[in-house]
PDB file of C-alpha atoms in Angstrom:
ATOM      1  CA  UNK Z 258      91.482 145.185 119.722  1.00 56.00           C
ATOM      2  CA  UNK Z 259      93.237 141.597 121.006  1.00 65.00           C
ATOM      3  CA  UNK Z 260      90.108 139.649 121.788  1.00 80.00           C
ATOM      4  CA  UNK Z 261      90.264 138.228 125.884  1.00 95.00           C
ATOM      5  CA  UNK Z 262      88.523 135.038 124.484  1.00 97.00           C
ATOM      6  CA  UNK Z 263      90.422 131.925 124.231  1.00 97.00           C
ATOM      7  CA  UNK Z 264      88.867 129.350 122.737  1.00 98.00           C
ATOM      8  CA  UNK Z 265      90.153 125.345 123.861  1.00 98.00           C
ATOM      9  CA  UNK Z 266      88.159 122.467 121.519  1.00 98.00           C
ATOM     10  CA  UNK Z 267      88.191 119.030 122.644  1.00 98.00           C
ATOM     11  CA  UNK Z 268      86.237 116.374 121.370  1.00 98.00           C
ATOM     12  CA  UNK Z 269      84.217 113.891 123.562  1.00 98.00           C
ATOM     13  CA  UNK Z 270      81.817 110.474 123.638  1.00 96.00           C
ATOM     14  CA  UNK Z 271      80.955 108.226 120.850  1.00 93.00           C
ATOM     15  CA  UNK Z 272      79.819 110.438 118.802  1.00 94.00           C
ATOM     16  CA  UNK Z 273      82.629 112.625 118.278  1.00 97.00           C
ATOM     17  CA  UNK Z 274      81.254 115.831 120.337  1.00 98.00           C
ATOM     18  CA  UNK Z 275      82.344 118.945 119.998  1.00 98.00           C
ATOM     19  CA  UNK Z 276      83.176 120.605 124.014  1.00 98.00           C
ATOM     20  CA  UNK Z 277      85.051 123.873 124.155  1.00 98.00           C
ATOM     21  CA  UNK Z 278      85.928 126.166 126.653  1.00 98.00           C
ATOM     22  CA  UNK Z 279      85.561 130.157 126.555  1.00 98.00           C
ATOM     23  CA  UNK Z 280      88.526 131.582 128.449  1.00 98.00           C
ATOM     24  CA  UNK Z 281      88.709 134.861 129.641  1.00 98.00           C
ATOM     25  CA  UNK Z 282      92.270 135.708 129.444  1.00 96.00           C
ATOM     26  CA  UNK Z 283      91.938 138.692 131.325  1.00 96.00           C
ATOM     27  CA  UNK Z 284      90.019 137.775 134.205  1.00 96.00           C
ATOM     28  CA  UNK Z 285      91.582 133.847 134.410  1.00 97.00           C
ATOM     29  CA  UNK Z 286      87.565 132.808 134.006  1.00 98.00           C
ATOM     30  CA  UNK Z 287      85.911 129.738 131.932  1.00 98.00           C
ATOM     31  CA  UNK Z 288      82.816 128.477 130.271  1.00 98.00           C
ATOM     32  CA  UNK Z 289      82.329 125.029 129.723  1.00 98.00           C
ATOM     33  CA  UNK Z 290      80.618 124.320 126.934  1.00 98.00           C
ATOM     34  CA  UNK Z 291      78.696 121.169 126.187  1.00 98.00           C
ATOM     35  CA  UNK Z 292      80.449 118.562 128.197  1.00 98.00           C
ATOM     36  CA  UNK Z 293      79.205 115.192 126.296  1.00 98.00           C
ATOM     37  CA  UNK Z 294      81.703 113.108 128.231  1.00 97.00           C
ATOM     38  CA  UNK Z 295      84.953 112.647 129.454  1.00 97.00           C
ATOM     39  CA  UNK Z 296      83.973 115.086 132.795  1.00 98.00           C
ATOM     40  CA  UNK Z 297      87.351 113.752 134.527  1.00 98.00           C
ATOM     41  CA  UNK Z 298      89.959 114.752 131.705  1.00 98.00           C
ATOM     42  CA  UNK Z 299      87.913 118.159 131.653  1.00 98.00           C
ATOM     43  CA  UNK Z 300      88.084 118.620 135.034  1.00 98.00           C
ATOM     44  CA  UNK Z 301      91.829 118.239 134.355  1.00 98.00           C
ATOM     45  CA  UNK Z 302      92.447 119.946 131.221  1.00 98.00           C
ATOM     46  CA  UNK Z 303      90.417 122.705 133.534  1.00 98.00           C
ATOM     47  CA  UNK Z 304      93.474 122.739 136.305  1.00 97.00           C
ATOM     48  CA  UNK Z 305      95.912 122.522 133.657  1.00 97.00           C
ATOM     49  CA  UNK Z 306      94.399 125.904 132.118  1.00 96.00           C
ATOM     50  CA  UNK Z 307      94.774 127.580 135.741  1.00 96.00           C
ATOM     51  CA  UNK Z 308      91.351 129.393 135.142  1.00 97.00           C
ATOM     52  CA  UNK Z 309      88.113 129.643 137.143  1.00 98.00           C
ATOM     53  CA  UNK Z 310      85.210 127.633 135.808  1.00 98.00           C
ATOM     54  CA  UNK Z 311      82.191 129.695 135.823  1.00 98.00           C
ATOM     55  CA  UNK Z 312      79.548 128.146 134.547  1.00 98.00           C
ATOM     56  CA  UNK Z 313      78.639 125.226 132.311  1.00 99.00           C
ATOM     57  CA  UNK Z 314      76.495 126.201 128.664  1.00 99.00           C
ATOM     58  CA  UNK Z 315      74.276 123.454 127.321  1.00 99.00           C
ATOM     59  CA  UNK Z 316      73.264 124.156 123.304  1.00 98.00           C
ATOM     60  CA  UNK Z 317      70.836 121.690 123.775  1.00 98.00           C
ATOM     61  CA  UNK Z 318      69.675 118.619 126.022  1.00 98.00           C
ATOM     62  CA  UNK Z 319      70.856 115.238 124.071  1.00 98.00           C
ATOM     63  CA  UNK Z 320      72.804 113.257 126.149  1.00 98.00           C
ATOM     64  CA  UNK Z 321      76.253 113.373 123.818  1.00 98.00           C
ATOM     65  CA  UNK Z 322      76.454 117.065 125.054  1.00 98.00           C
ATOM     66  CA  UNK Z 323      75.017 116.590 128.774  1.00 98.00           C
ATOM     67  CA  UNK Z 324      76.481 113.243 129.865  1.00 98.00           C
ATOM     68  CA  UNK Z 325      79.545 115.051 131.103  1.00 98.00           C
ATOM     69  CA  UNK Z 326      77.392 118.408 132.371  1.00 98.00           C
ATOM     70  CA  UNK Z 327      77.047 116.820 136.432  1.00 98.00           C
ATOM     71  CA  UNK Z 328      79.959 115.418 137.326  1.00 98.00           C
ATOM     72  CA  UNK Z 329      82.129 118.697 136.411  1.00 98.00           C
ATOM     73  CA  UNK Z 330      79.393 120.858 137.939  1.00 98.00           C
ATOM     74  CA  UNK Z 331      79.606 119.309 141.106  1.00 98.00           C
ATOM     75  CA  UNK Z 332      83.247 119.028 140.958  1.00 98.00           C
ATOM     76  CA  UNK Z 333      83.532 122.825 140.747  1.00 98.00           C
ATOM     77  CA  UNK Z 334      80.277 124.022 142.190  1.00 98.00           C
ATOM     78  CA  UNK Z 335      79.083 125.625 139.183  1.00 98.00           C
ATOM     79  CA  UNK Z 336      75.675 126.353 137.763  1.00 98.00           C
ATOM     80  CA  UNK Z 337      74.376 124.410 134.655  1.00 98.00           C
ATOM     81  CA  UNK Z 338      72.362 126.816 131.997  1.00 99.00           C
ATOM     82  CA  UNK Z 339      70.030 125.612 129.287  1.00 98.00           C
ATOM     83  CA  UNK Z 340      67.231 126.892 127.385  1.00 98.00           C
ATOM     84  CA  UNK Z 341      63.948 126.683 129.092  1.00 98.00           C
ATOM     85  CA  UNK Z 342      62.434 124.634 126.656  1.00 98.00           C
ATOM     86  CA  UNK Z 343      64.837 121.995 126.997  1.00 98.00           C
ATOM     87  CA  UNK Z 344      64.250 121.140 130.557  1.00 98.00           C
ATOM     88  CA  UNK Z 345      62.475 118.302 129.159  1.00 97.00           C
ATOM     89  CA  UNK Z 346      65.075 117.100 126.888  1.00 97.00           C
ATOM     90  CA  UNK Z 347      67.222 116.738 129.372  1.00 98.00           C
ATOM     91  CA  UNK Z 348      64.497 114.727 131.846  1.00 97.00           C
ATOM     92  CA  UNK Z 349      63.547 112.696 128.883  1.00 96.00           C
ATOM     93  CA  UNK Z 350      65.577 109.420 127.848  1.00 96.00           C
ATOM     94  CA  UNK Z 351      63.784 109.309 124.635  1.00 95.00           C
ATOM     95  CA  UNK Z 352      64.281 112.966 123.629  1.00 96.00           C
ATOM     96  CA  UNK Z 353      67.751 113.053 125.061  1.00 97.00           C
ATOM     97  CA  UNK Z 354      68.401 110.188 122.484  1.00 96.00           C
ATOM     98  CA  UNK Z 355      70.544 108.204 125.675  1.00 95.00           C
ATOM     99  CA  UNK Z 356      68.260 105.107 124.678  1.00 93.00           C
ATOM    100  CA  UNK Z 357      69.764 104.903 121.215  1.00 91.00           C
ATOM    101  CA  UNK Z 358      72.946 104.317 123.660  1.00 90.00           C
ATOM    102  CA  UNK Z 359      70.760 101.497 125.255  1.00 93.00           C
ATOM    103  CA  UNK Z 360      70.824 103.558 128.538  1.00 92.00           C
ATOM    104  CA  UNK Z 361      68.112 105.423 130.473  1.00 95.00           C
ATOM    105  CA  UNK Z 362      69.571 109.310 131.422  1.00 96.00           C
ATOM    106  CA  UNK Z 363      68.328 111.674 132.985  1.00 97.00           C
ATOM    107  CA  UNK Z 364      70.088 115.085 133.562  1.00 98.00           C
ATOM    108  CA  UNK Z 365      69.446 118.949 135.411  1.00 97.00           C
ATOM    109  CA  UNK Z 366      70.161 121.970 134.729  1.00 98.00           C
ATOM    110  CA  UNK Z 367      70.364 124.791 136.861  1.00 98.00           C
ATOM    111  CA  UNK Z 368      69.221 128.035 135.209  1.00 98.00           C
ATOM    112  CA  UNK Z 369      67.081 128.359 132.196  1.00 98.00           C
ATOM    113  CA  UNK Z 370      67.452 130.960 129.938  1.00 98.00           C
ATOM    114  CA  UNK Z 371      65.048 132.755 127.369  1.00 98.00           C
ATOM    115  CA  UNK Z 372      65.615 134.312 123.638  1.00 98.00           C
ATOM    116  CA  UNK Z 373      67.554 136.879 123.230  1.00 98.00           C
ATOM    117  CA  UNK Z 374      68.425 136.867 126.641  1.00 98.00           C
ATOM    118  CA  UNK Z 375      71.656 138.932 127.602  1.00 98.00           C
ATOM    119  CA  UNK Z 376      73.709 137.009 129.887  1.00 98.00           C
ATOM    120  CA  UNK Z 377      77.552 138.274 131.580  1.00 97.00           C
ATOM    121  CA  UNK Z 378      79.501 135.622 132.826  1.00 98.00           C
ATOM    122  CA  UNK Z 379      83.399 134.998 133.053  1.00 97.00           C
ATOM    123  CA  UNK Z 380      83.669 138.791 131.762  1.00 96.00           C
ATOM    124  CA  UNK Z 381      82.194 137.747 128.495  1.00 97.00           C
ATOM    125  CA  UNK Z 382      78.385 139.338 126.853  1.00 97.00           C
ATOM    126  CA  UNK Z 383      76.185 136.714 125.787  1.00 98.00           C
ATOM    127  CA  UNK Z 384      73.212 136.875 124.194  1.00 98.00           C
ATOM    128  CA  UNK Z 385      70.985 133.577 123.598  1.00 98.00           C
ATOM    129  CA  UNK Z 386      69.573 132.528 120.604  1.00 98.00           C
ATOM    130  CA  UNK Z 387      66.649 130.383 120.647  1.00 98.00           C
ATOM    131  CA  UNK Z 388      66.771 127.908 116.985  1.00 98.00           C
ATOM    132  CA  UNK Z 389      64.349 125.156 118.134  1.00 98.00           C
ATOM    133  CA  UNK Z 390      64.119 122.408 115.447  1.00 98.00           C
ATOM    134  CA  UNK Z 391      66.721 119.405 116.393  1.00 98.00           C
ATOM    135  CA  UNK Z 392      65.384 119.926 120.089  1.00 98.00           C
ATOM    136  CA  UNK Z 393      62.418 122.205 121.170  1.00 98.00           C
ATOM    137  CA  UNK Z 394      64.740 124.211 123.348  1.00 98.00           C
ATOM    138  CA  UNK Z 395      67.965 124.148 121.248  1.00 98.00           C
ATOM    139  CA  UNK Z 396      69.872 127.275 121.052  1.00 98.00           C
ATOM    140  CA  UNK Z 397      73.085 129.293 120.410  1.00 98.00           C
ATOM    141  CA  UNK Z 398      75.485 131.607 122.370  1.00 99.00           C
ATOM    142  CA  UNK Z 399      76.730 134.402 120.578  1.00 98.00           C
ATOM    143  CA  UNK Z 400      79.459 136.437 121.504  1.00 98.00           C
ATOM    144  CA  UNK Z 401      78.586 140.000 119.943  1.00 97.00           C
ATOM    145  CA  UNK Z 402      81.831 141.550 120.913  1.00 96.00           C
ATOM    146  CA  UNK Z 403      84.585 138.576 120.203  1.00 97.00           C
ATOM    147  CA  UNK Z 404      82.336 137.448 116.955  1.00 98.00           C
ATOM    148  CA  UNK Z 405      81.685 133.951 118.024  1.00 98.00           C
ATOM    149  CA  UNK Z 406      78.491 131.767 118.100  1.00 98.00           C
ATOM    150  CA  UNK Z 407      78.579 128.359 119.217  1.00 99.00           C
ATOM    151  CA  UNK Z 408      75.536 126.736 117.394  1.00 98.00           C
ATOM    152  CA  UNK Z 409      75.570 123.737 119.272  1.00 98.00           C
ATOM    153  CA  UNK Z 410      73.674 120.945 116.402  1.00 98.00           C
ATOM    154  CA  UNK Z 411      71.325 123.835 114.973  1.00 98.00           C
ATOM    155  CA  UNK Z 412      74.486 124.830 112.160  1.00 98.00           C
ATOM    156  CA  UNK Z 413      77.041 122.620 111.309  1.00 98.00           C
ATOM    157  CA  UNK Z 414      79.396 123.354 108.424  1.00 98.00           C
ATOM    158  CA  UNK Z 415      77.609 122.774 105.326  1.00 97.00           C
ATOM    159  CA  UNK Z 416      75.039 121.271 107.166  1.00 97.00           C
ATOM    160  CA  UNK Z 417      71.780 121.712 109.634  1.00 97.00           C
ATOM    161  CA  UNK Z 418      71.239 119.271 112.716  1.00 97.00           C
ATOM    162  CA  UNK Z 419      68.801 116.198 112.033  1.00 96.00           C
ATOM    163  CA  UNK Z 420      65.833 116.753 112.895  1.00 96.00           C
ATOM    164  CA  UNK Z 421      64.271 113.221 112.777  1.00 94.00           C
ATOM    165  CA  UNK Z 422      64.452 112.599 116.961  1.00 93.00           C
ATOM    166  CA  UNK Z 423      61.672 112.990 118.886  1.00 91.00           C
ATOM    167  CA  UNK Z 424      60.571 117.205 118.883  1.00 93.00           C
ATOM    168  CA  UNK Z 425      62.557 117.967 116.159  1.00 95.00           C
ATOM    169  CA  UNK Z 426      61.431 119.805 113.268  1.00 97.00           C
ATOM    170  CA  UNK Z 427      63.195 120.681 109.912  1.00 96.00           C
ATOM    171  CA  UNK Z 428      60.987 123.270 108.693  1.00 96.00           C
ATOM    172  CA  UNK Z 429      61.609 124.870 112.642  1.00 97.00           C
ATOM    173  CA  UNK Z 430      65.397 124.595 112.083  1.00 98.00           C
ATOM    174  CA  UNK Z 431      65.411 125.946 109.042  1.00 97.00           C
ATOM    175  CA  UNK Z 432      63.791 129.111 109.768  1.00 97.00           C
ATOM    176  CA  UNK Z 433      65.473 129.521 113.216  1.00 98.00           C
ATOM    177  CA  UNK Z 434      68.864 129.631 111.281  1.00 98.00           C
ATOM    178  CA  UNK Z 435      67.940 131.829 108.611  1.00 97.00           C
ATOM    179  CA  UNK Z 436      66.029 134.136 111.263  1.00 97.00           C
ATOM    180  CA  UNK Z 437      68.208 133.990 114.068  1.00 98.00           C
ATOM    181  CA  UNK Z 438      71.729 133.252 112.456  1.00 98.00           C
ATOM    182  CA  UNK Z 439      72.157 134.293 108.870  1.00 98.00           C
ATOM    183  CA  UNK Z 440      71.526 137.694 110.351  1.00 97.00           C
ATOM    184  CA  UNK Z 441      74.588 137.262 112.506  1.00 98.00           C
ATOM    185  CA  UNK Z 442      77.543 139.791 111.008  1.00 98.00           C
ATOM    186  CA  UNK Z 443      79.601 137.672 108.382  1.00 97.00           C
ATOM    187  CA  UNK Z 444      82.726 137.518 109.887  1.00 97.00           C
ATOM    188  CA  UNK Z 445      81.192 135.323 112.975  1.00 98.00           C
ATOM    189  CA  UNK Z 446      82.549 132.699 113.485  1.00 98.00           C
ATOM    190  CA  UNK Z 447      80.690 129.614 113.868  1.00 98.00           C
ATOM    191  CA  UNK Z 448      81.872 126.625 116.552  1.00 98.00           C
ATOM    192  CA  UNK Z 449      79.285 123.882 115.780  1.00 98.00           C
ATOM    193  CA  UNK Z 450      78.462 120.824 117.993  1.00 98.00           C
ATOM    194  CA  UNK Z 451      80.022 118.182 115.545  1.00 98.00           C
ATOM    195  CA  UNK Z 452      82.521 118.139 113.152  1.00 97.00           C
ATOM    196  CA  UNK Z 453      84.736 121.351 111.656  1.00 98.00           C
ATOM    197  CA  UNK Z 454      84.237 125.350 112.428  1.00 98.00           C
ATOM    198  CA  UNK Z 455      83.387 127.887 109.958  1.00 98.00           C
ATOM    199  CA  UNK Z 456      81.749 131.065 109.563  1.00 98.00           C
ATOM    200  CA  UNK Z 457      78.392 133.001 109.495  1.00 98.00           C
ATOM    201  CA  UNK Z 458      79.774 134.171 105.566  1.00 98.00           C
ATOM    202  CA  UNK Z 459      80.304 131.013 104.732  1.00 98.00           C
ATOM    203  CA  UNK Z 460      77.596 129.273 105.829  1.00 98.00           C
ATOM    204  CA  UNK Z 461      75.375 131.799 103.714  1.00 96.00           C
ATOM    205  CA  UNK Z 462      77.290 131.446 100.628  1.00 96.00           C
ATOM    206  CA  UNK Z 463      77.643 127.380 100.995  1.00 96.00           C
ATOM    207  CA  UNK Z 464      75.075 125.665 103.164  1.00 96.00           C
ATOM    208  CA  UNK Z 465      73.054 123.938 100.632  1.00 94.00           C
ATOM    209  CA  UNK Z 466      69.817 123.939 103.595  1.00 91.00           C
ATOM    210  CA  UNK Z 467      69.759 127.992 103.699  1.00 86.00           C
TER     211      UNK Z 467
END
């Protein structure tokens, strides 16, 4: 079966943020997801794509993938989603790391989701996966029936977020990837917050933290 899911990656801010967009090709929809920066050349790389944006998807609350998050919400009257237990990342300029960036943000989301939640938006299933360990409320969105998770900073390729900020914790990580992830089918394939894209196979055969 031709998957509907188009998948556009851009990368945003100063430190090199992964932002994609989950397009429905079917039904001309679109997920934002995590908008670091750069919320005017979305908005435009939006109207360039002719689609519908939906809703925005936060993986977590640090400002280099919320910064952006506002603006393009307001812009298109869309709701912001984040895991409940990140509502205070996001409020926090400590935890939300803007300080490091000599700045004082604060952001908002809209909706706040729970694990293993099932969520339908733009056509697409999505069911949340809570990993808490680089943020208390970090988590993933995995696409059960395209094979896609984006992992936000909880899996990178080769790699596991830091967990050195403020609530993070690396024994926390380490568990939510093995419990939550590695059980993900092998061929999934994994669009991280930073850096390249791999897969759920790979990841278990190579990641030197699992």
């Amino acid at each position: 079966v031709m998957s509907k899911l188009k998948i556009n990656h851009y990368v945003v801010g100063p430190v090199q943020t992964n932002c994609y967009f989950a397009i429905n090709e079917e039904t001309h929809e679109l997920l934002v997801i995590d908008p670091g920066a750069s919320a005017k050349q979305l908005a435009e790389r939006i109207r360039q794509e002719g689609c519908t944006p939906v809703a925005i998807l936060l993986t977590h609350g640090h400002f280099d993938h919320a910064t952006g998050a506002e603006e393009l919400a307001q812009e298109f009257d869309i709701p912001i989603y984040i895991y409940e237990d990140d509502k205070a990342t996001l409020e926090d300029p400590e935890m939300n790391v803007s300080y490091m960036m000599g700045r004082e943000l604060v952001f908002h989301a809209d909706k706040f989701l729970k694990d293993e939640q099932e969520i339908d938006l733009a056509g697409f299933h999505i069911r949340v996966l809570h990993t808490p360990g680089h943020t208390p409320g970090g988590c993933c969105y995995y696409f059960p029936y395209e094979d896609v998770v984006f992992t936000g900073d909880s899996l990178f390729c080769g790699s596991i977020g830091r967990t050195d900020f403020k609530g993070g914790s690396s024994s926390q990580l380490v568990r939510a990837v093995k419990d939550k992830l590695m059980k993900l089918p092998d061929r999934t394939m994994v669009y991280p917050g930073h850096n390249d894209i791999t897969s759920i196979e790979h990841e278990r055969m190579y990641n030197p933290y699992l």
